[in-house]
Amino acid sequence: QVQLVESGGGLVQPGGSLRLSCATSAFSLDYYAVGWFRQAPGKEREGVSSIMAGTGFTSYADSVKGRFAISADRAKSTVYLQMNSLKPEDTAVYYCAKSAAEWEYGLDGRNFDSWGQGTQVTVSS
């Protein structure tokens, strides 16, 4: 059974850093992309970043380019999202998800079919 479990969220001051982890099981990171998405209260879900570990391909939303970095540890079946220079507007519940098809990646949530439970990130002084 496919599972994705997020961890690492919390409260951080503006300018601070957090690293989110997404522990996966029952599928291969070599063939399926894992994406990070976020949803703030009253806003639509937004694609943040995704990675296809088998090829090394990554994608980022314009709002996080240069501040966030996605990586994957295939041996641990875990995907990470390093978030630096955090801003209050980064406050949201962050979810990781698995792509529905092999060799497909990107930031469209409609192309992802299994989701974690989410982890709260709050950026506030």
Coordinates of C-alpha atoms in Angstrom, one line a residue:
Q1 CA 0.0 0.0 0.0
V2 CA 1.4 3.4 -1.1
Q3 CA 2.1 5.7 1.9
L4 CA 3.6 9.1 2.3
V5 CA 4.3 10.6 5.7
E6 CA 5.4 14.2 6.2
S7 CA 7.4 15.5 9.1
G8 CA 9.5 18.5 10.0
G9 CA 6.9 21.3 10.1
G10 CA 6.7 23.8 12.9
L11 CA 6.9 27.5 13.9
V12 CA 9.8 29.5 12.6
Q13 CA 10.6 33.2 12.5
P14 CA 10.8 35.1 9.2
G15 CA 14.2 34.5 7.6
G16 CA 14.5 31.1 9.3
S17 CA 14.8 27.6 7.8
L18 CA 13.0 24.3 8.1
R19 CA 13.5 20.9 6.4
L20 CA 10.5 18.9 5.6
S21 CA 10.7 15.1 5.1
C22 CA 8.4 12.8 3.2
A23 CA 8.9 9.2 4.0
T24 CA 7.5 7.0 1.2
S25 CA 6.7 3.3 0.9
A26 CA 5.5 0.8 -1.7
F27 CA 6.7 2.6 -4.8
S28 CA 10.0 3.5 -6.4
L29 CA 11.4 7.0 -6.4
D30 CA 13.3 6.0 -9.6
Y31 CA 10.0 5.9 -11.6
Y32 CA 7.5 8.1 -9.8
A33 CA 7.8 11.8 -9.0
V34 CA 7.2 13.2 -5.5
G35 CA 5.9 16.6 -5.2
W36 CA 5.4 19.1 -2.4
F37 CA 2.2 21.1 -2.3
R38 CA 0.9 23.6 0.2
Q39 CA -2.4 25.1 1.1
A40 CA -3.0 28.2 3.2
P41 CA -6.4 29.0 4.8
G42 CA -8.8 30.4 2.3
K43 CA -6.4 29.8 -0.7
E44 CA -6.1 27.2 -3.3
R45 CA -3.6 24.4 -3.2
E46 CA -0.3 25.4 -4.7
G47 CA 2.4 23.2 -6.2
V48 CA 5.8 24.1 -4.5
S49 CA 8.3 21.7 -5.9
S50 CA 8.7 18.2 -7.4
I51 CA 11.5 15.7 -8.1
M52 CA 11.9 12.7 -10.3
A53 CA 14.8 11.0 -8.6
G54 CA 15.5 8.6 -11.4
T55 CA 16.4 11.4 -13.7
G56 CA 17.3 14.2 -11.3
F57 CA 14.6 16.4 -12.8
T58 CA 13.2 19.0 -10.4
S59 CA 10.7 21.8 -10.7
Y60 CA 9.9 24.8 -8.5
A61 CA 7.2 27.4 -8.2
D62 CA 8.4 30.9 -9.0
S63 CA 7.5 31.9 -5.4
V64 CA 10.1 29.6 -3.9
K65 CA 12.9 29.5 -6.5
G66 CA 16.2 30.3 -4.9
R67 CA 14.9 29.7 -1.4
F68 CA 13.7 26.1 -1.4
A69 CA 15.6 23.0 -2.5
I70 CA 14.1 19.5 -3.1
S71 CA 16.2 16.4 -2.8
A72 CA 15.7 12.6 -2.6
D73 CA 17.5 9.8 -0.7
R74 CA 16.5 6.7 -2.7
A75 CA 18.1 4.4 -0.2
K76 CA 15.8 5.8 2.5
S77 CA 12.8 6.3 0.1
T78 CA 12.6 9.8 1.5
V79 CA 12.2 13.2 -0.2
Y80 CA 13.2 16.4 1.5
L81 CA 12.3 20.0 1.1
Q82 CA 14.8 22.4 2.5
M83 CA 13.2 25.8 3.0
N84 CA 15.4 28.8 3.6
S85 CA 14.7 32.5 4.0
L86 CA 11.1 31.7 5.0
K87 CA 8.5 34.4 4.7
P88 CA 5.1 34.8 6.4
E89 CA 3.4 34.0 3.1
D90 CA 5.0 30.5 3.2
T91 CA 2.7 29.7 6.1
A92 CA 0.5 26.7 5.0
V93 CA -0.1 23.0 5.5
Y94 CA 2.5 21.3 3.3
Y95 CA 1.7 18.0 1.7
C96 CA 3.8 15.5 -0.3
A97 CA 2.3 13.4 -3.0
K98 CA 3.2 10.7 -5.5
S99 CA 2.7 11.1 -9.3
A100 CA 0.0 9.0 -10.8
A101 CA 2.1 8.0 -13.8
E102 CA 5.7 6.9 -14.2
W103 CA 8.1 9.4 -15.6
E104 CA 5.7 12.3 -15.1
Y105 CA 6.6 15.2 -12.9
G106 CA 5.6 18.8 -12.5
L107 CA 3.5 20.9 -10.2
D108 CA -0.1 20.1 -11.3
G109 CA -1.7 18.4 -8.3
R110 CA -4.2 16.7 -10.7
N111 CA -1.3 14.5 -11.8
F112 CA -0.6 13.1 -8.3
D113 CA -2.7 10.3 -6.9
S114 CA -1.5 9.5 -3.3
W115 CA -1.1 12.1 -0.6
G116 CA 0.3 12.4 2.8
Q117 CA -1.6 13.8 5.8
G118 CA 0.2 17.2 5.8
T119 CA 2.5 19.1 8.1
Q120 CA 1.9 22.6 9.3
V121 CA 4.5 25.3 8.6
T122 CA 4.0 28.7 10.4
V123 CA 6.3 31.6 9.7
S124 CA 5.7 34.3 12.3
S125 CA 7.6 36.6 14.6

